[in-house]
mmCIF file of C-alpha atoms and ligand atoms in Angstrom:
data_model
loop_
_atom_site.group_PDB
_atom_site.id
_atom_site.type_symbol
_atom_site.label_atom_id
_atom_site.label_comp_id
_atom_site.label_asym_id
_atom_site.label_seq_id
_atom_site.Cartn_x
_atom_site.Cartn_y
_atom_site.Cartn_z
ATOM 1 C CA MET P 385 92.934 95.505 106.319
ATOM 2 C CA GLN P 386 93.540 91.786 105.672
ATOM 3 C CA LYS P 387 95.418 89.943 108.384
ATOM 4 C CA LEU P 388 97.031 86.562 108.864
ATOM 5 C CA THR P 389 98.184 84.979 112.117
ATOM 6 C CA LEU P 390 101.282 82.817 111.766
ATOM 7 C CA GLU P 391 102.031 80.511 114.663
ATOM 8 C CA SER P 392 105.580 79.480 113.829
ATOM 9 C CA ARG P 393 108.658 80.480 111.870
ATOM 10 C CA ASP P 394 107.833 77.711 109.384
ATOM 11 C CA GLU P 395 104.388 79.174 108.724
ATOM 12 C CA THR P 396 105.957 82.545 107.977
ATOM 13 C CA ILE P 397 108.448 80.883 105.594
ATOM 14 C CA ALA P 398 105.608 78.990 103.890
ATOM 15 C CA LEU P 399 103.622 82.185 103.393
ATOM 16 C CA GLY P 400 106.688 83.916 101.950
ATOM 17 C CA GLU P 401 107.170 80.997 99.573
ATOM 18 C CA LYS P 402 103.556 81.129 98.442
ATOM 19 C CA ILE P 403 103.784 84.871 97.766
ATOM 20 C CA GLY P 404 107.163 84.439 96.066
ATOM 21 C CA ARG P 405 105.597 82.103 93.524
ATOM 22 C CA LEU P 406 103.040 84.787 92.605
ATOM 23 C CA LEU P 407 105.497 87.630 92.056
ATOM 24 C CA LYS P 408 106.509 89.152 88.747
ATOM 25 C CA ALA P 409 109.282 91.406 87.454
ATOM 26 C CA GLY P 410 109.177 94.913 88.919
ATOM 27 C CA ASP P 411 107.196 93.946 92.017
ATOM 28 C CA VAL P 412 107.990 95.922 95.167
ATOM 29 C CA LEU P 413 107.250 94.732 98.718
ATOM 30 C CA VAL P 414 107.863 96.834 101.784
ATOM 31 C CA LEU P 415 108.069 95.192 105.201
ATOM 32 C CA ASP P 416 107.884 96.939 108.515
ATOM 33 C CA GLY P 417 107.721 95.949 112.138
ATOM 34 C CA ASP P 418 110.032 95.763 115.144
ATOM 35 C CA LEU P 419 113.348 93.988 115.203
ATOM 36 C CA GLY P 420 112.673 90.241 115.390
ATOM 37 C CA ALA P 421 109.151 90.588 114.009
ATOM 38 C CA GLY P 422 109.957 88.220 111.127
ATOM 39 C CA LYS P 423 110.730 90.421 108.105
ATOM 40 C CA THR P 424 113.946 88.643 107.145
ATOM 41 C CA THR P 425 112.415 85.230 107.906
ATOM 42 C CA PHE P 426 109.539 86.042 105.543
ATOM 43 C CA THR P 427 112.058 87.137 102.885
ATOM 44 C CA LYS P 428 113.783 83.730 103.188
ATOM 45 C CA GLY P 429 110.485 82.097 102.247
ATOM 46 C CA LEU P 430 109.978 84.551 99.433
ATOM 47 C CA ALA P 431 113.397 83.629 98.031
ATOM 48 C CA LYS P 432 112.396 79.971 98.166
ATOM 49 C CA GLY P 433 109.269 80.805 96.151
ATOM 50 C CA LEU P 434 111.505 82.519 93.594
ATOM 51 C CA ASP P 435 113.658 79.339 93.389
ATOM 52 C CA ILE P 436 116.699 81.148 94.768
ATOM 53 C CA PRO P 437 119.111 78.529 96.124
ATOM 54 C CA ASP P 438 121.257 80.933 98.182
ATOM 55 C CA LEU P 439 121.033 81.543 101.891
ATOM 56 C CA ILE P 440 119.322 84.869 102.546
ATOM 57 C CA LYS P 441 121.190 86.976 105.078
ATOM 58 C CA SER P 442 120.057 90.155 106.723
ATOM 59 C CA PRO P 443 121.359 93.006 104.558
ATOM 60 C CA THR P 444 121.737 95.434 107.471
ATOM 61 C CA PHE P 445 125.367 96.349 106.843
ATOM 62 C CA THR P 446 125.169 96.369 103.070
ATOM 63 C CA ILE P 447 121.750 98.045 102.585
ATOM 64 C CA ILE P 448 121.162 96.060 99.367
ATOM 65 C CA ARG P 449 121.864 92.398 98.622
ATOM 66 C CA GLU P 450 121.212 90.981 95.153
ATOM 67 C CA TYR P 451 120.328 87.363 94.339
ATOM 68 C CA GLN P 452 120.497 86.531 90.647
ATOM 69 C CA ASP P 453 120.086 82.746 90.604
ATOM 70 C CA GLY P 454 116.314 82.393 90.859
ATOM 71 C CA ARG P 455 113.292 82.630 88.592
ATOM 72 C CA LEU P 456 113.595 86.434 88.952
ATOM 73 C CA PRO P 457 116.372 88.506 90.525
ATOM 74 C CA LEU P 458 115.716 89.468 94.155
ATOM 75 C CA TYR P 459 116.903 92.794 95.540
ATOM 76 C CA HIS P 460 116.716 92.629 99.315
ATOM 77 C CA MET P 461 117.196 95.965 101.058
ATOM 78 C CA ASP P 462 117.350 97.008 104.659
ATOM 79 C CA ALA P 463 116.795 100.748 104.958
ATOM 80 C CA TYR P 464 117.384 100.791 108.721
ATOM 81 C CA ARG P 465 120.606 102.768 108.416
ATOM 82 C CA LEU P 466 118.910 105.404 106.258
ATOM 83 C CA GLU P 467 117.028 106.915 109.188
ATOM 84 C CA ASN P 468 119.118 110.065 108.838
ATOM 85 C CA GLY P 469 118.528 110.313 105.088
ATOM 86 C CA GLY P 470 120.423 109.177 102.016
ATOM 87 C CA ALA P 471 117.711 107.125 100.292
ATOM 88 C CA GLU P 472 117.718 109.522 97.311
ATOM 89 C CA ASP P 473 121.331 108.586 96.568
ATOM 90 C CA LEU P 474 120.805 104.822 96.268
ATOM 91 C CA GLY P 475 119.130 104.898 92.853
ATOM 92 C CA LEU P 476 116.209 102.865 94.163
ATOM 93 C CA GLU P 477 113.970 103.593 91.151
ATOM 94 C CA GLU P 478 116.335 101.488 89.080
ATOM 95 C CA TYR P 479 115.678 98.503 91.322
ATOM 96 C CA PHE P 480 111.951 99.189 91.614
ATOM 97 C CA ASP P 481 111.683 99.498 87.841
ATOM 98 C CA SER P 482 113.815 96.481 87.024
ATOM 99 C CA ASP P 483 113.399 92.902 85.866
ATOM 100 C CA GLY P 484 113.526 91.779 89.496
ATOM 101 C CA VAL P 485 111.595 91.754 92.756
ATOM 102 C CA SER P 486 112.490 94.348 95.415
ATOM 103 C CA VAL P 487 111.913 93.710 99.102
ATOM 104 C CA VAL P 488 112.569 96.577 101.492
ATOM 105 C CA GLU P 489 112.767 96.207 105.267
ATOM 106 C CA TRP P 490 112.258 99.452 107.242
ATOM 107 C CA ALA P 491 110.680 101.091 104.215
ATOM 108 C CA GLN P 492 109.560 104.197 106.112
ATOM 109 C CA PHE P 493 112.980 105.646 105.299
ATOM 110 C CA VAL P 494 112.482 105.219 101.532
ATOM 111 C CA GLU P 495 108.809 106.277 101.412
ATOM 112 C CA ASP P 496 109.424 109.106 98.942
ATOM 113 C CA GLU P 497 111.050 106.722 96.441
ATOM 114 C CA LEU P 498 108.249 104.128 96.298
ATOM 115 C CA PRO P 499 106.348 103.410 93.053
ATOM 116 C CA SER P 500 102.550 103.754 92.844
ATOM 117 C CA ASP P 501 101.972 99.982 93.061
ATOM 118 C CA PHE P 502 103.481 98.067 95.948
ATOM 119 C CA LEU P 503 102.578 95.693 98.742
ATOM 120 C CA ALA P 504 103.160 96.821 102.313
ATOM 121 C CA ILE P 505 103.194 94.125 104.998
ATOM 122 C CA HIS P 506 103.147 95.141 108.660
ATOM 123 C CA PHE P 507 104.647 92.541 111.017
ATOM 124 C CA LYS P 508 103.535 92.442 114.638
ATOM 125 C CA ARG P 509 104.846 90.400 117.542
ATOM 126 C CA THR P 510 102.326 88.967 120.006
ATOM 127 C CA ASP P 511 102.336 87.697 123.603
ATOM 128 C CA ASP P 512 103.209 84.271 122.220
ATOM 129 C CA GLU P 513 106.912 84.034 121.391
ATOM 130 C CA ASN P 514 106.273 82.125 118.151
ATOM 131 C CA THR P 515 103.197 83.924 116.870
ATOM 132 C CA ARG P 516 103.207 86.885 114.508
ATOM 133 C CA VAL P 517 100.328 88.852 112.984
ATOM 134 C CA LEU P 518 100.815 90.146 109.447
ATOM 135 C CA GLU P 519 98.668 92.966 108.079
ATOM 136 C CA PHE P 520 98.520 93.435 104.337
ATOM 137 C CA GLU P 521 98.192 96.810 102.685
ATOM 138 C CA PRO P 522 98.097 96.373 98.895
ATOM 139 C CA HIS P 523 98.500 99.327 96.536
ATOM 140 C CA GLY P 524 97.291 98.634 93.002
ATOM 141 C CA GLU P 525 95.236 95.887 91.381
ATOM 142 C CA HIS P 526 97.961 93.253 91.074
ATOM 143 C CA PHE P 527 98.664 93.271 94.820
ATOM 144 C CA THR P 528 94.993 93.504 95.772
ATOM 145 C CA THR P 529 94.423 90.282 93.814
ATOM 146 C CA LEU P 530 97.534 88.671 95.267
ATOM 147 C CA VAL P 531 96.522 89.473 98.858
ATOM 148 C CA ALA P 532 93.059 88.033 98.250
ATOM 149 C CA GLN P 533 94.700 84.855 96.927
ATOM 150 C CA VAL P 534 96.966 84.328 99.915
ATOM 151 C CA THR P 535 94.550 85.303 102.658
ATOM 152 C CA ASN P 536 91.679 83.090 101.515
HETATM 153 N N1 ADP I 209 105.850 83.024 113.524
HETATM 154 C C1 ADP I 209 107.115 83.481 113.321
HETATM 155 N N2 ADP I 209 107.427 84.113 112.173
HETATM 156 C C2 ADP I 209 108.670 84.606 111.968
HETATM 157 N N3 ADP I 209 109.701 84.492 112.835
HETATM 158 C C3 ADP I 209 109.456 83.864 113.993
HETATM 159 C C4 ADP I 209 108.170 83.336 114.291
HETATM 160 N N4 ADP I 209 108.223 82.771 115.516
HETATM 161 C C5 ADP I 209 109.480 82.935 115.957
HETATM 162 N N5 ADP I 209 110.237 83.584 115.055
HETATM 163 C C6 ADP I 209 111.659 83.954 115.258
HETATM 164 O O1 ADP I 209 111.736 85.377 115.340
HETATM 165 C C7 ADP I 209 112.923 85.843 114.715
HETATM 166 C C8 ADP I 209 112.581 86.788 113.568
HETATM 167 O O2 ADP I 209 113.777 87.383 113.129
HETATM 168 P P1 ADP I 209 113.905 88.153 111.754
HETATM 169 O O3 ADP I 209 113.143 87.450 110.701
HETATM 170 O O4 ADP I 209 115.359 88.392 111.524
HETATM 171 O O5 ADP I 209 113.162 89.521 112.120
HETATM 172 P P2 ADP I 209 113.321 90.982 111.477
HETATM 173 O O6 ADP I 209 113.949 90.836 110.122
HETATM 174 O O7 ADP I 209 111.927 91.510 111.439
HETATM 175 O O8 ADP I 209 114.176 91.757 112.436
HETATM 176 C C9 ADP I 209 113.665 84.620 114.215
HETATM 177 O O9 ADP I 209 114.604 84.236 115.184
HETATM 178 C C10 ADP I 209 112.546 83.573 114.084
HETATM 179 O O10 ADP I 209 113.020 82.254 114.222
HETATM 180 MG MG1 MG I 210 115.597 91.829 109.252
#
């Protein structure tokens, strides 16, 4: 698996921005890792790369937040509260199949709804307070190419 070590919040934002610039309509990214691992921070960078001017907030209490003012719409989801089920009722395929980019935090709770092509990123904290290790797990050709581009 391809890995990147990011030694500050700004590096994580910059990586998100770089990936955001490479995304296309219908792309799905799933982010997992402990609370505070950097999933929402990464998504802020991604939004920057999509030219979204809005402030990205954690969607924990809303499950899905939509941002329509960028190069592509961004659907930012936090599935944390779906640990007891309910993912089937959200109509996720409509987001995954749309003209926008979907980013899902805590995607283990929506596993059954995922499309065949997606990019999983596993976020890990380290002994250093400001360092995170990201592991990339691409599914499909588009994301395999994208991961090669950003990890080289
Ligand atoms: N290298 C890093 N990458 C991302 N966040 C970092 C990093 N170093 C420190 N941080 C801090 O860790 C926290 C990550 O929080 P957040 O992105 O909300 O995590 P999550 O969404 O995974 O719960 C933020 O306060 C951020 O400033
Ligand atoms: Mg978060």
